[in-house]
Every structure is written in C-alpha cells, then in structure tokens.
Coordinates of C-alpha atoms (C1' of nucleotides) in Angstrom, one line a residue:
Chain U
M316 CA -13.2 -35.3 6.6
E317 CA -10.4 -33.1 9.0
H318 CA -9.1 -29.7 6.2
R319 CA -8.6 -26.9 8.5
D320 CA -5.4 -27.3 8.9
S321 CA -4.0 -27.4 4.8
C322 CA -2.4 -25.3 4.2
I323 CA -3.0 -25.4 0.8
I324 CA -6.9 -24.7 1.3
R325 CA -5.7 -21.8 3.2
H326 CA -3.3 -20.6 0.2
F327 CA -6.8 -20.9 -1.7
S328 CA -9.1 -19.4 -0.1
H329 CA -7.0 -16.5 0.1
Y330 CA -7.8 -15.3 -3.3
L331 CA -11.5 -17.2 -3.3
A332 CA -14.2 -18.8 -0.8
L333 CA -14.2 -22.3 -1.8
S334 CA -17.5 -24.1 -1.6
E335 CA -17.2 -27.8 0.9
R336 CA -16.6 -30.1 -2.7
D337 CA -13.1 -27.3 -3.8
K338 CA -12.7 -28.4 -0.7
V339 CA -12.8 -32.1 -1.2
L340 CA -10.7 -31.8 -4.8
L341 CA -8.2 -29.5 -3.3
N342 CA -7.8 -32.2 -0.7
E343 CA -7.0 -35.0 -3.1
L344 CA -4.5 -33.3 -4.2
E345 CA -2.3 -33.7 -0.6
R346 CA -3.1 -36.9 0.1
T347 CA 0.5 -38.1 0.2
P348 CA 2.2 -36.0 2.3
I349 CA 5.5 -37.1 1.9
E350 CA 8.4 -36.1 4.3
V351 CA 12.1 -34.3 3.1
E352 CA 15.1 -33.2 4.6
A353 CA 16.7 -30.0 4.4
G354 CA 18.9 -30.5 0.5
D355 CA 17.3 -32.7 -0.3
L356 CA 16.4 -32.5 -4.3
L357 CA 13.1 -31.8 -4.9
W358 CA 13.7 -32.9 -8.8
E359 CA 16.7 -32.5 -11.5
E360 CA 17.3 -29.6 -14.4
M361 CA 16.3 -31.9 -17.6
A362 CA 14.1 -34.3 -15.6
N363 CA 11.1 -35.9 -17.1
A364 CA 8.0 -33.5 -15.7
E365 CA 5.2 -34.9 -15.0
E366 CA 3.8 -34.1 -11.3
F367 CA 3.2 -30.5 -9.2
C368 CA 4.6 -29.9 -5.6
S369 CA 3.0 -28.3 -3.0
L370 CA 5.0 -26.8 0.1
R371 CA 3.8 -28.0 3.4
S372 CA 5.9 -27.0 5.4
G373 CA 9.8 -25.6 4.5
W374 CA 11.4 -23.2 2.4
A375 CA 12.7 -24.3 -0.9
Y376 CA 14.3 -22.9 -4.1
S377 CA 14.4 -23.4 -7.2
F378 CA 17.2 -23.1 -9.3
R379 CA 19.4 -23.4 -12.4
Y380 CA 22.9 -24.0 -13.8
L381 CA 25.1 -22.9 -16.3
E382 CA 27.9 -24.6 -17.8
N383 CA 30.4 -22.2 -16.5
G384 CA 29.6 -23.7 -12.9
T385 CA 27.3 -21.0 -11.5
R386 CA 24.1 -21.3 -10.6
Q387 CA 21.5 -18.6 -10.6
I388 CA 17.8 -19.6 -8.5
L389 CA 15.2 -18.5 -9.4
E390 CA 12.7 -18.1 -7.5
V391 CA 12.2 -19.0 -3.4
F392 CA 9.1 -20.9 -2.3
L393 CA 7.2 -21.0 1.3
P394 CA 5.0 -23.7 3.0
G395 CA 1.4 -23.3 0.7
D396 CA 3.1 -22.3 -2.1
I397 CA 2.4 -25.4 -5.5
I398 CA 5.8 -25.5 -7.1
G399 CA 6.4 -26.9 -10.6
L400 CA 4.0 -24.9 -12.6
R401 CA 6.8 -23.0 -14.7
E402 CA 6.9 -27.2 -16.2
F403 CA 2.9 -27.8 -16.9
A404 CA 3.3 -26.6 -21.1
F405 CA 6.7 -28.8 -21.2
S406 CA 7.4 -32.4 -21.0
Q407 CA 11.0 -31.4 -19.1
R408 CA 12.0 -30.0 -16.1
L409 CA 13.5 -26.5 -17.1
A410 CA 15.5 -25.7 -13.3
G411 CA 15.6 -27.7 -9.9
V412 CA 14.1 -27.6 -7.3
R413 CA 16.5 -27.7 -3.8
M414 CA 15.1 -27.7 0.5
I415 CA 16.1 -24.8 2.1
E416 CA 15.2 -26.5 5.6
D417 CA 12.7 -29.7 6.6
G418 CA 9.5 -30.2 5.5
V419 CA 6.9 -32.0 3.9
I420 CA 6.0 -31.7 0.4
C421 CA 3.0 -33.3 -1.9
R422 CA 3.3 -34.7 -5.2
F423 CA 0.5 -35.0 -8.0
P424 CA 0.0 -35.7 -11.3
H425 CA 0.4 -33.0 -14.2
A426 CA -3.1 -34.4 -14.8
A427 CA -4.5 -34.0 -11.7
I428 CA -4.8 -30.6 -12.7
L429 CA -6.1 -31.0 -16.2
R430 CA -8.9 -33.0 -14.0
L431 CA -9.3 -29.4 -11.7
F432 CA -9.7 -27.9 -15.4
R433 CA -12.9 -30.1 -15.9
Q434 CA -14.9 -29.9 -12.3
S435 CA -14.2 -26.4 -10.8
S436 CA -13.5 -22.7 -12.2
T437 CA -13.6 -21.5 -8.7
L438 CA -10.0 -23.9 -9.1
T439 CA -9.5 -22.9 -11.8
T440 CA -9.4 -19.4 -11.5
V441 CA -7.4 -19.8 -8.1
M442 CA -4.5 -21.9 -10.3
F443 CA -4.5 -19.3 -12.8
A444 CA -3.9 -16.4 -10.2
I445 CA -1.4 -18.5 -8.8
S446 CA 0.7 -18.4 -11.9
S447 CA -0.1 -15.2 -12.7
R448 CA 1.5 -14.3 -9.1
Q449 CA 4.5 -16.2 -9.1
Q450 CA 5.0 -14.8 -12.6
A451 CA 4.2 -11.4 -10.9
L452 CA 7.6 -12.4 -8.3
M453 CA 10.1 -12.8 -10.8
T454 CA 9.5 -9.7 -13.0
E455 CA 10.1 -7.5 -10.0
R456 CA 13.3 -10.1 -9.4
L457 CA 14.4 -9.7 -12.8
V458 CA 14.3 -6.0 -12.8
N459 CA 15.7 -6.4 -9.3
I460 CA 19.1 -8.5 -10.9
A461 CA 18.8 -6.3 -14.4
R462 CA 18.9 -3.0 -12.5
R463 CA 19.9 -2.2 -9.4
S464 CA 23.2 -1.8 -7.2
A465 CA 23.8 -4.5 -4.7
R466 CA 22.1 -2.3 -1.9
Q467 CA 19.6 -2.5 -3.8
K468 CA 19.2 -6.2 -4.5
L469 CA 19.6 -7.7 -1.4
A470 CA 17.6 -4.5 0.7
H471 CA 15.3 -5.2 -2.1
F472 CA 14.8 -9.0 -1.4
L473 CA 15.2 -8.7 1.9
L474 CA 12.0 -6.4 2.0
E475 CA 10.3 -8.9 -0.5
M476 CA 10.6 -11.8 1.5
H477 CA 10.1 -9.3 5.4
Q478 CA 6.2 -8.8 3.0
R479 CA 5.2 -12.2 1.5
L480 CA 6.4 -13.9 5.2
R481 CA 3.9 -10.9 6.7
Q482 CA 1.4 -11.6 4.9
T483 CA 0.7 -15.7 6.1
E484 CA 2.4 -14.3 9.8
P485 CA 1.8 -11.4 11.0
E486 CA 5.0 -11.5 13.0
G487 CA 7.2 -8.8 15.1
D488 CA 7.0 -6.4 12.5
C489 CA 10.7 -6.2 12.4
H490 CA 12.5 -9.2 13.3
L491 CA 12.1 -12.2 10.2
R492 CA 14.0 -15.4 10.3
L493 CA 15.8 -16.3 7.3
P494 CA 17.4 -19.3 6.8
M495 CA 19.8 -19.0 4.3
S496 CA 23.4 -19.3 4.2
Q497 CA 24.7 -16.6 2.2
E498 CA 26.2 -17.7 -0.9
V499 CA 21.9 -19.0 -1.6
L500 CA 21.9 -14.9 -1.7
A501 CA 24.2 -14.6 -4.2
D502 CA 23.1 -16.4 -6.2
L503 CA 19.9 -15.6 -5.7
L504 CA 20.6 -11.6 -6.5
G505 CA 23.5 -12.2 -9.1
L506 CA 25.8 -11.4 -6.7
S507 CA 29.2 -13.1 -5.6
P508 CA 29.4 -14.2 -1.6
V509 CA 31.8 -12.5 -0.9
H510 CA 29.9 -9.3 -2.7
V511 CA 26.8 -10.5 -0.7
S512 CA 29.1 -10.5 2.7
R513 CA 30.3 -6.7 1.8
T514 CA 26.4 -5.4 1.4
F515 CA 25.8 -6.8 4.6
T516 CA 29.0 -5.0 6.3
A517 CA 27.2 -1.7 4.5
L518 CA 23.9 -1.1 5.2
D519 CA 24.8 -2.9 8.9
E520 CA 26.9 0.1 9.6
D521 CA 24.5 2.4 8.1
R522 CA 22.1 0.4 10.7
L523 CA 19.5 -0.4 8.3
V524 CA 19.5 -3.9 8.6
H525 CA 20.9 -6.5 11.2
R526 CA 22.1 -10.3 10.7
D527 CA 23.0 -12.4 14.0
G528 CA 23.1 -15.7 11.8
H529 CA 19.1 -16.5 10.5
R530 CA 18.6 -13.9 12.9
L531 CA 17.6 -10.6 10.5
T532 CA 16.5 -7.2 12.1
I533 CA 14.7 -3.9 10.1
P534 CA 14.9 -1.6 12.6
D535 CA 13.4 0.7 10.5
L536 CA 11.1 -0.7 6.8
Q537 CA 10.3 2.5 5.5
A538 CA 14.4 3.3 5.0
L539 CA 15.2 -0.1 3.7
A540 CA 11.8 0.8 0.9
R541 CA 13.6 4.3 0.3
H542 CA 16.6 2.4 0.0
G543 CA 15.6 -1.2 -2.4
Q544 CA 13.4 1.5 -4.7
F545 CA 10.8 -1.2 -2.7
D546 CA 6.8 -0.8 -3.5
D547 CA 5.0 -3.8 -2.4
C548 CA 2.3 -3.7 -5.5
Y549 CA 3.6 -7.0 -6.9
L550 CA 2.7 -8.7 -4.0
I551 CA -0.7 -7.3 -3.3
D552 CA -3.4 -9.9 -5.6
N553 CA -7.2 -9.6 -5.6
L554 CA -9.0 -11.4 -7.2
R555 CA -12.2 -11.2 -5.1
S556 CA -13.0 -7.8 -6.8
L557 CA -12.6 -8.8 -10.2
V558 CA -14.5 -12.4 -9.7
V559 CA -17.8 -9.9 -8.1
S560 CA -17.6 -7.2 -11.0
E561 CA -18.1 -10.7 -13.7
S562 CA -21.2 -10.4 -11.1
Chain E
M720 CA -17.8 -18.2 -39.9
E721 CA -14.7 -16.9 -41.7
H722 CA -11.7 -17.6 -39.3
R723 CA -9.2 -19.8 -40.9
D724 CA -7.6 -16.5 -41.1
S725 CA -7.5 -16.1 -37.4
C726 CA -4.1 -15.7 -35.7
I727 CA -5.1 -16.3 -32.1
I728 CA -6.5 -19.8 -33.4
R729 CA -3.5 -21.0 -34.7
H730 CA -0.9 -20.0 -32.0
F731 CA -4.7 -22.3 -29.3
S732 CA -4.3 -25.4 -32.5
H733 CA -0.6 -25.3 -31.5
Y734 CA -0.6 -27.2 -28.4
L735 CA -4.3 -28.6 -28.9
A736 CA -6.5 -29.7 -31.7
L737 CA -9.8 -27.3 -31.2
S738 CA -13.8 -28.4 -31.6
E739 CA -15.7 -25.8 -33.9
R740 CA -17.0 -24.3 -30.7
D741 CA -13.3 -23.6 -28.9
K742 CA -13.3 -21.9 -32.3
V743 CA -16.6 -20.4 -32.3
L744 CA -15.5 -18.9 -28.5
L745 CA -12.3 -18.0 -29.2
N746 CA -13.2 -15.5 -32.2
E747 CA -15.5 -13.7 -30.0
L748 CA -12.4 -12.4 -27.8
E749 CA -11.3 -11.4 -31.3
R750 CA -14.4 -8.6 -32.4
T751 CA -12.9 -6.0 -32.3
P752 CA -9.4 -5.4 -33.4
I753 CA -7.7 -2.4 -33.4
E754 CA -5.1 -0.9 -35.4
V755 CA -2.2 1.3 -33.9
E756 CA 1.1 3.0 -34.5
A757 CA 4.8 2.4 -34.0
G758 CA 5.3 3.5 -30.7
D759 CA 1.6 3.4 -29.1
L760 CA 1.3 2.6 -25.8
L761 CA -1.5 0.0 -25.2
W762 CA -1.6 1.1 -21.7
E763 CA 0.7 2.5 -18.4
E764 CA 2.3 0.8 -15.7
M765 CA -0.1 1.3 -12.6
A766 CA -3.4 1.8 -15.0
N767 CA -6.0 -0.1 -13.7
A768 CA -5.8 -3.7 -15.1
E769 CA -9.1 -5.1 -16.6
E770 CA -8.6 -6.5 -20.2
F771 CA -6.4 -8.8 -22.0
C772 CA -4.9 -8.0 -25.3
S773 CA -3.9 -10.7 -28.2
L774 CA -1.5 -8.9 -30.9
R775 CA -2.4 -10.3 -35.1
S776 CA 0.0 -8.5 -35.8
G777 CA 3.2 -6.5 -35.2
W778 CA 5.1 -6.3 -32.4
A779 CA 5.0 -5.3 -28.8
Y780 CA 6.9 -4.8 -25.6
S781 CA 6.1 -4.3 -22.4
F782 CA 8.5 -2.5 -19.4
R783 CA 8.7 -1.1 -16.7
Y784 CA 10.9 2.6 -15.8
L785 CA 12.3 2.5 -12.3
E786 CA 12.9 5.6 -10.1
N787 CA 16.4 6.1 -11.2
G788 CA 14.9 6.6 -14.7
T789 CA 16.4 4.0 -16.7
R790 CA 14.2 1.0 -18.2
Q791 CA 13.7 -2.3 -18.1
I792 CA 12.3 -4.5 -21.0
L793 CA 10.3 -7.9 -19.6
E794 CA 9.4 -9.4 -22.4
V795 CA 8.9 -9.4 -26.3
F796 CA 5.8 -9.7 -28.0
L797 CA 5.3 -11.4 -31.5
P798 CA 1.7 -11.8 -33.5
G799 CA -0.5 -14.6 -31.9
D800 CA 0.6 -13.6 -28.3
I801 CA -1.9 -12.9 -25.7
I802 CA -0.5 -9.7 -24.1
G803 CA -1.1 -9.1 -20.0
L804 CA -1.5 -12.8 -18.5
R805 CA 0.8 -12.0 -15.8
E806 CA -2.0 -9.5 -14.4
F807 CA -4.3 -11.9 -14.2
A808 CA -4.9 -11.8 -10.3
F809 CA -4.2 -8.1 -10.1
S810 CA -6.2 -5.0 -9.8
Q811 CA -2.9 -2.4 -11.4
R812 CA -0.4 -3.1 -13.9
L813 CA 2.4 -4.0 -13.4
A814 CA 4.1 -3.0 -16.6
G815 CA 3.6 -0.4 -19.3
V816 CA 3.5 -2.0 -22.9
R817 CA 4.0 -0.7 -25.6
M818 CA 4.0 -1.2 -30.0
I819 CA 7.0 -1.3 -31.3
E820 CA 6.4 -1.7 -35.4
D821 CA 2.2 -1.0 -36.9
G822 CA -0.1 -4.0 -36.0
V823 CA -3.0 -4.8 -35.1
I824 CA -4.8 -6.0 -31.8
C825 CA -8.1 -7.1 -30.2
R826 CA -8.5 -6.0 -25.7
F827 CA -11.3 -8.5 -24.2
P828 CA -12.3 -8.2 -20.9
H829 CA -11.0 -10.3 -17.8
A830 CA -13.7 -11.9 -17.2
A831 CA -13.9 -13.0 -20.8
I832 CA -11.0 -15.4 -19.5
L833 CA -13.4 -16.7 -16.2
R834 CA -16.3 -17.3 -18.7
L835 CA -13.6 -19.4 -21.5
F836 CA -12.9 -21.7 -17.8
R837 CA -16.5 -22.5 -17.1
Q838 CA -16.9 -22.8 -21.4
S839 CA -14.2 -25.1 -22.7
S840 CA -11.8 -27.3 -20.2
T841 CA -9.6 -27.4 -23.8
L842 CA -9.3 -23.5 -23.9
T843 CA -8.7 -23.1 -19.8
T844 CA -5.6 -25.9 -20.6
V845 CA -4.0 -24.1 -23.6
M846 CA -4.3 -21.2 -21.5
F847 CA -2.7 -21.8 -19.1
A848 CA 0.4 -23.2 -21.0
I849 CA 0.5 -20.2 -22.8
S850 CA 1.3 -18.8 -19.3
S851 CA 3.7 -21.1 -18.1
R852 CA 5.7 -20.9 -21.4
Q853 CA 5.2 -16.9 -21.2
Q854 CA 6.5 -17.5 -18.2
A855 CA 9.6 -19.8 -19.5
L856 CA 11.6 -17.4 -21.6
M857 CA 11.4 -14.8 -18.4
T858 CA 13.0 -17.3 -16.5
E859 CA 15.3 -17.7 -19.1
R860 CA 16.0 -14.1 -19.5
L861 CA 16.7 -14.3 -15.8
V862 CA 19.5 -16.1 -16.2
N863 CA 20.3 -14.4 -19.5
I864 CA 20.9 -10.9 -18.1
A865 CA 21.9 -12.7 -14.0
R866 CA 24.6 -14.7 -15.2
R867 CA 25.8 -14.3 -19.2
S868 CA 28.4 -11.4 -20.5
A869 CA 27.5 -8.4 -23.1
R870 CA 28.1 -10.9 -25.3
Q871 CA 26.2 -14.4 -24.4
K872 CA 23.4 -12.0 -23.9
L873 CA 23.3 -10.6 -26.9
A874 CA 24.0 -13.6 -29.1
H875 CA 21.7 -16.1 -26.5
F876 CA 18.7 -13.6 -27.3
L877 CA 19.0 -12.9 -31.1
L878 CA 19.2 -16.9 -31.3
E879 CA 16.1 -16.7 -29.2
M880 CA 14.3 -14.3 -31.5
H881 CA 15.3 -16.5 -34.8
Q882 CA 13.8 -19.5 -33.0
R883 CA 10.9 -17.9 -32.0
L884 CA 10.4 -16.5 -35.5
R885 CA 11.2 -19.4 -36.3
Q886 CA 8.1 -21.4 -34.7
T887 CA 5.8 -19.6 -37.1
E888 CA 7.4 -18.8 -40.5
P889 CA 10.1 -20.9 -41.6
E890 CA 11.5 -18.7 -43.2
G891 CA 15.3 -18.7 -44.5
D892 CA 17.3 -20.5 -42.1
C893 CA 20.1 -17.4 -40.9
H894 CA 18.3 -14.0 -42.1
L895 CA 16.5 -12.4 -40.0
R896 CA 14.3 -8.8 -39.7
L897 CA 14.9 -7.2 -35.7
P898 CA 13.0 -4.2 -36.4
M899 CA 14.0 -2.9 -32.9
S900 CA 16.8 0.3 -31.8
Q901 CA 20.1 -0.8 -29.7
E902 CA 18.7 1.3 -27.0
V903 CA 15.2 -1.2 -27.0
L904 CA 18.0 -3.8 -27.6
A905 CA 20.6 -2.4 -24.5
D906 CA 17.0 -2.4 -21.9
L907 CA 15.9 -5.4 -23.0
L908 CA 19.6 -7.0 -21.6
G909 CA 20.6 -5.3 -19.4
L910 CA 23.4 -3.2 -20.7
S911 CA 23.9 0.2 -21.5
P912 CA 22.7 1.2 -25.8
V913 CA 26.5 1.9 -25.7
H914 CA 27.7 -1.5 -24.7
V915 CA 25.4 -2.5 -27.5
S916 CA 27.4 -1.4 -30.2
R917 CA 30.5 -2.0 -29.1
T918 CA 29.0 -6.2 -28.6
F919 CA 27.8 -6.0 -32.3
T920 CA 30.8 -5.0 -33.8
A921 CA 32.8 -7.7 -31.1
L922 CA 30.7 -10.0 -32.4
D923 CA 30.8 -8.8 -36.5
E924 CA 34.0 -8.8 -36.2
D925 CA 34.3 -12.3 -35.2
R926 CA 32.0 -13.0 -37.8
L927 CA 29.1 -14.4 -35.8
V928 CA 26.7 -12.0 -36.8
H929 CA 26.0 -9.3 -39.3
R930 CA 24.2 -6.7 -39.2
D931 CA 22.3 -4.1 -41.2
G932 CA 19.4 -1.6 -40.4
H933 CA 17.2 -4.3 -39.0
R934 CA 18.6 -7.3 -41.4
L935 CA 20.3 -10.3 -39.0
T936 CA 22.7 -12.1 -40.6
I937 CA 23.4 -15.3 -38.7
P938 CA 25.9 -17.0 -40.8
D939 CA 26.7 -20.1 -38.3
L940 CA 24.2 -20.8 -35.9
Q941 CA 25.7 -23.7 -34.2
A942 CA 28.4 -21.7 -33.3
L943 CA 26.8 -18.3 -32.2
A944 CA 24.6 -21.1 -30.0
R945 CA 27.8 -22.4 -28.4
H946 CA 28.9 -19.3 -28.1
G947 CA 25.8 -17.5 -26.3
Q948 CA 25.0 -20.7 -24.3
F949 CA 22.0 -21.0 -25.9
D950 CA 19.6 -24.2 -25.8
D951 CA 16.3 -23.9 -27.0
C952 CA 14.8 -26.8 -24.6
Y953 CA 12.4 -24.0 -23.0
L954 CA 10.7 -22.8 -26.5
I955 CA 10.2 -26.5 -26.8
D956 CA 6.3 -26.7 -24.7
N957 CA 4.4 -30.2 -25.6
L958 CA 0.4 -30.0 -24.2
R959 CA 0.3 -33.5 -26.6
S960 CA 2.2 -36.1 -24.4
L961 CA 0.5 -34.4 -21.7
V962 CA -2.8 -34.5 -22.5
V963 CA -3.0 -37.7 -24.2
S964 CA -1.2 -39.6 -21.3
E965 CA -4.1 -38.8 -19.1
S966 CA -6.7 -40.7 -21.5
Chain M
dG646 C1' 41.6 -30.7 22.8
dA647 C1' 43.2 -31.4 18.1
dA648 C1' 42.2 -31.6 14.0
dT649 C1' 38.1 -30.5 10.2
dC650 C1' 34.7 -27.9 8.0
dG651 C1' 31.9 -24.7 6.9
dA652 C1' 30.1 -20.3 7.0
dC653 C1' 31.5 -15.8 7.2
dA654 C1' 34.6 -11.5 6.6
dT655 C1' 38.1 -8.3 4.9
dA656 C1' 41.7 -6.9 1.9
dA657 C1' 44.4 -7.0 -2.5
dC658 C1' 43.4 -6.4 -7.2
dC659 C1' 41.4 -6.7 -12.0
dT660 C1' 37.8 -6.4 -15.7
dG661 C1' 33.2 -5.8 -18.3
dG662 C1' 30.7 -2.9 -18.7
dG663 C1' 28.7 2.3 -17.5
dT664 C1' 29.5 7.3 -18.4
dT665 C1' 30.8 11.3 -20.5
dA666 C1' 31.6 12.8 -25.8
dT667 C1' 32.3 13.6 -30.5
dG668 C1' 31.3 12.6 -35.1
dC669 C1' 28.6 10.6 -39.1
dG670 C1' 25.4 9.7 -41.9
dG671 C1' 21.3 9.1 -43.4
dA672 C1' 16.1 10.2 -43.4
dG673 C1' 12.3 13.7 -43.0
dC674 C1' 11.8 19.1 -43.8
dA675 C1' 11.7 24.1 -44.8
Chain P
dT804 C1' 20.7 22.9 -49.3
dG805 C1' 21.1 23.1 -45.4
dC806 C1' 19.0 22.0 -40.9
dT807 C1' 17.8 18.9 -37.2
dC808 C1' 17.5 14.6 -35.4
dC809 C1' 18.3 10.1 -34.8
dG810 C1' 20.4 6.2 -35.2
dC811 C1' 24.4 4.2 -34.5
dA812 C1' 29.9 3.9 -34.2
dT813 C1' 34.3 4.7 -31.2
dA814 C1' 37.5 6.4 -27.9
dA815 C1' 39.4 7.7 -23.1
dC816 C1' 37.9 7.1 -18.6
dC817 C1' 35.7 4.9 -14.0
dC818 C1' 34.1 2.1 -10.9
dA819 C1' 31.4 -1.3 -9.0
dG820 C1' 31.7 -5.7 -8.2
dG821 C1' 34.1 -10.0 -9.5
dT822 C1' 38.7 -12.9 -7.8
dT823 C1' 41.8 -14.7 -4.8
dA824 C1' 43.2 -14.8 -0.8
dT825 C1' 43.7 -15.4 3.7
dG826 C1' 41.9 -15.7 8.8
dT827 C1' 38.7 -15.5 12.3
dC828 C1' 35.2 -18.1 14.6
dG829 C1' 31.7 -21.9 15.7
dA830 C1' 30.5 -26.8 16.1
dT831 C1' 31.7 -31.1 15.5
dT832 C1' 34.4 -35.4 15.0
dC833 C1' 37.9 -38.5 17.4

DNA sequence: GAATCGACATAACCTGGGTTATGCGGAGCA
DNA sequence: TGCTCCGCATAACCCAGGTTATGTCGATTC
C-alpha cells in the first residue's frame, strides 16, 4: 500500500506520530479522489450535511450570503485541510464551499468519523486538534474584522497566508502566490472591493507589499507584521507536548 | 452516586443518550467545583493552557485585548458550557476568560479529555459536537460583525441570547435577563459603548426592544428577527439523526 | 482588428458609526 | 447629606470606508 504521497497523512503526522494502522484508516477516507475546477461549488448553504471533504490540491473557501446580497467569506482552505467540520453536529450546511482553483478533493461520510472515534484515539485526538486550529483561525479573523483598520486587516491577512503556506512549503521567503481576486479579498475582510484596491496602493506606496497579478512580494516581513499587529501564536499549534506529558 | 443535578450531564444528554458508565466518567470531570465571583479571571491571554473548564452556574465571556487597548469579546458562555476547547491544540491561551456574574466552575486537565477519547466514543462524539456548535456560534458572530448595521448586530445578538436561554429554560417568552453592561455589549459587537446606547434608544423608539436595567423585553420576536436577519438554524444542532443513521 | 469582458485603479461624494464631552440618577459609603 | 463612582443618555463633530461612476489594460472571441 502506497501512501507516502497522501496529503491527509502528512497533515495528521504534523500533530502526532501515526501507527501503520492509523495510516490505513486514514487512507480509507481518501479512497475516491475527485477532480474539481476553479469556481466549482463543493456544496451549497442549507444543503444536507452528510459528508466531510479533504482537500488534496487547490485552494477553496467557505462563504455565507446575507439577505442584502453581500457575501462573507469565512475561511480559506489549503491543500491538506479538512472541510466541513463545522457542520458535524448539524444536519444542514451553515456555509457553502467553493474552489478557488482547480484541485482534487475526497468526500467521506460523517459516519466515517464516528468509526474513526471508535478505532483510533490517536486519530481522534488529531481530528480534535485540527478542529481546534480552525477555530483559532476563525477567532483571529473575527478580531481582525471587528477591530482593525483596512490597512491592518489586509496586512494581517497577507501575513497569515504567508505563514500558513510556509508551514507546508518553506519557499522563497518574501514571495507569495495569492490566487484570489480583490473581490474575494474584500468579502473575506469585510471591506468593499474598491477599498481593497485603495489599500493595496497605499501599502505599495509605503513599500510594505507589492502586488503583480497573483504574485505578491513582502519586502519586509517584520515591518508589515508591526503594521498589521500580526502575532503568529495562533498558528503555532502543538499537540505533542500535551500527549507526551500524559505519559 | 447522585448526579441528577449535574449540569454537564444534562448538556451532554441533549446530544446523545448516555450510559451509566458515561455518566460516571463525566462526573469525574466535575469533581472539584470552585466558587467564583463576578469579574474573576478564569485565565489570562498567553497563560499556559493545560485545562478546560466547565461552567456550572453564572455567565462568562472570552476576550482578547489588542495593542491599541481595545477589547474584543469572542463568546458568551452560559451554564453547562465547556470553556477552553479552542486551545486544545495549543500550549498557550489565545484568549482570556472572565466571569460576568458569580458562579461555580470545575477545572479539569487537557489530559482528561484524552482519557475520555479512549474510554467512550459516545462522549467523544458529543465533545466534538459541542466544539462544532461553538464554532457555529462564532461563525455567526463573525458574519454579524462583518456585514450588518449596528441595529442589526444588536437585534441579532439579543435574539441569539434569547434563543440560547430558551433552549435550557423555556421561560416567559418575551422577557429576558441580560446581566451585561453596554460596554460589554459594545466589545462583543465591535461597536463603541456610545453607539450601543444610541442603538438601544433607536430600537426602543421603534418598539422592537425595551430595556430596563438588566431586564429586557422583546414585544415582537418575529419583527425583531426580520430586523436583525436572524435565522436560528445555526443554533439547532442535532446529532441523533447522524448516529442513528449509522446503525 | 473590432468587440466584449473581467480585473483593477482612481476620483468625488456621502454616511454610519467613532470620538469627545457633558449631564444625570442611583448605589455605596463616610 | 454630601461625595464619589458607575452605568447610561444625548449632542456636536469628524473620518474611515462605502458607493457610484468612469477609465484603462489585457485576454478572448469572431
């Protein structure tokens, strides 16, 4: 059985060492990879919620439409992420999910997680950790949206993405691929597209970020972090100390 | 062993039927009740995160201070809630927690949950459901803060509290005890205290809510719900259908 | 190479809610 | 019975960011 390439195993292994049996169990979740295209809807708001989804490649985001037509984007998913944890206790989707780019996903039913709970306490623990991390990301976004200026919001978000990407692929430090339109950015940060554009130009004038299409440059990470009150502690999760200390 | 009165058992039973053994396990989490007073800090931001907390009585809230001195309140906890799930995967607190009123709490170490994972898959499932519900609440707060007007924010929040309180104690339909100052409300909704006051007067003039100290009246729930774009679907969790369908 | 379209920039104008200040009434306290 | 403090109301002023509109630059299509 070849699972050296499985994204979900790499993701889980980040938290705890997995036994061979754990890996087999995880692989069962990813038995049916599906190719999807940019713009594809993985599911709609209010649809029946009966499965999770693991993201093998490509980016995606979850969103909610309000009655007045505005859209709020809740989270951005990167390869390795698990989508749909929020609805575990619900029978309806609370948010839709859409692909940003082409990618590959694997759907598996809610019940598969219940089976996991019975079969492996290690995987259970990691699953809980992943859910807890997603909650931490949302918390930070909440604070960002509620209390910071447009410049700070944008700066903070860009640094968050930079840091998240670096955790999986430590690439060239100050460059960053950001395959999303300013409209998506606006819906993510609670701003108007126009103001996102204004803010980019302002940050550019101050030499804090430079944007060229989907290519982003951050000449001075420290400076931008100061600007956006960015502190990465909410991204640094660490289960091992907990589990080890339990002996 | 007398645990008919235990708040946590009532809370868990809302999701799934518990065996006697499950109840014993849960009771072990609540072995050391501690009395706390209004204003007491359960823990500070950045403190070491090594325990959860179950709230037996009294209200509490979690918060974050920003560098510019503003505070964002993230969630309001009611009796029966479990506090600190967000930090399961972290070694530091991402938010502080403070009591709104006098109350009773029970602290238990993170490792106790790991033990739970190994001992009862029912309790594991419920724990996951509780975490997922808290995430749903935060998601809705995020949307509320990011995309609605001050009137809508306030209306929406009041209805959320009304609904949450009614789920445990179906009291007089249009009355509501809300033991929090306008400053707390402001920090919760991302507004200034002054504007919360203005908004209350405005809603009062429109006969949508009436406030008298900590006593709140909502003469027409439907009307207020329309006003605040309030849809309670994010509060209606339901595990039973999932677990039953698994056979 | 003309037409269309989508992503972005820029400008002019407007408003919801922040800020600062003042006043008031009730609670605790000397 | 006066003092102080806290929570709240109200008013005047101001600004960050929303709104609307117009223009530009590529990419795509015929």
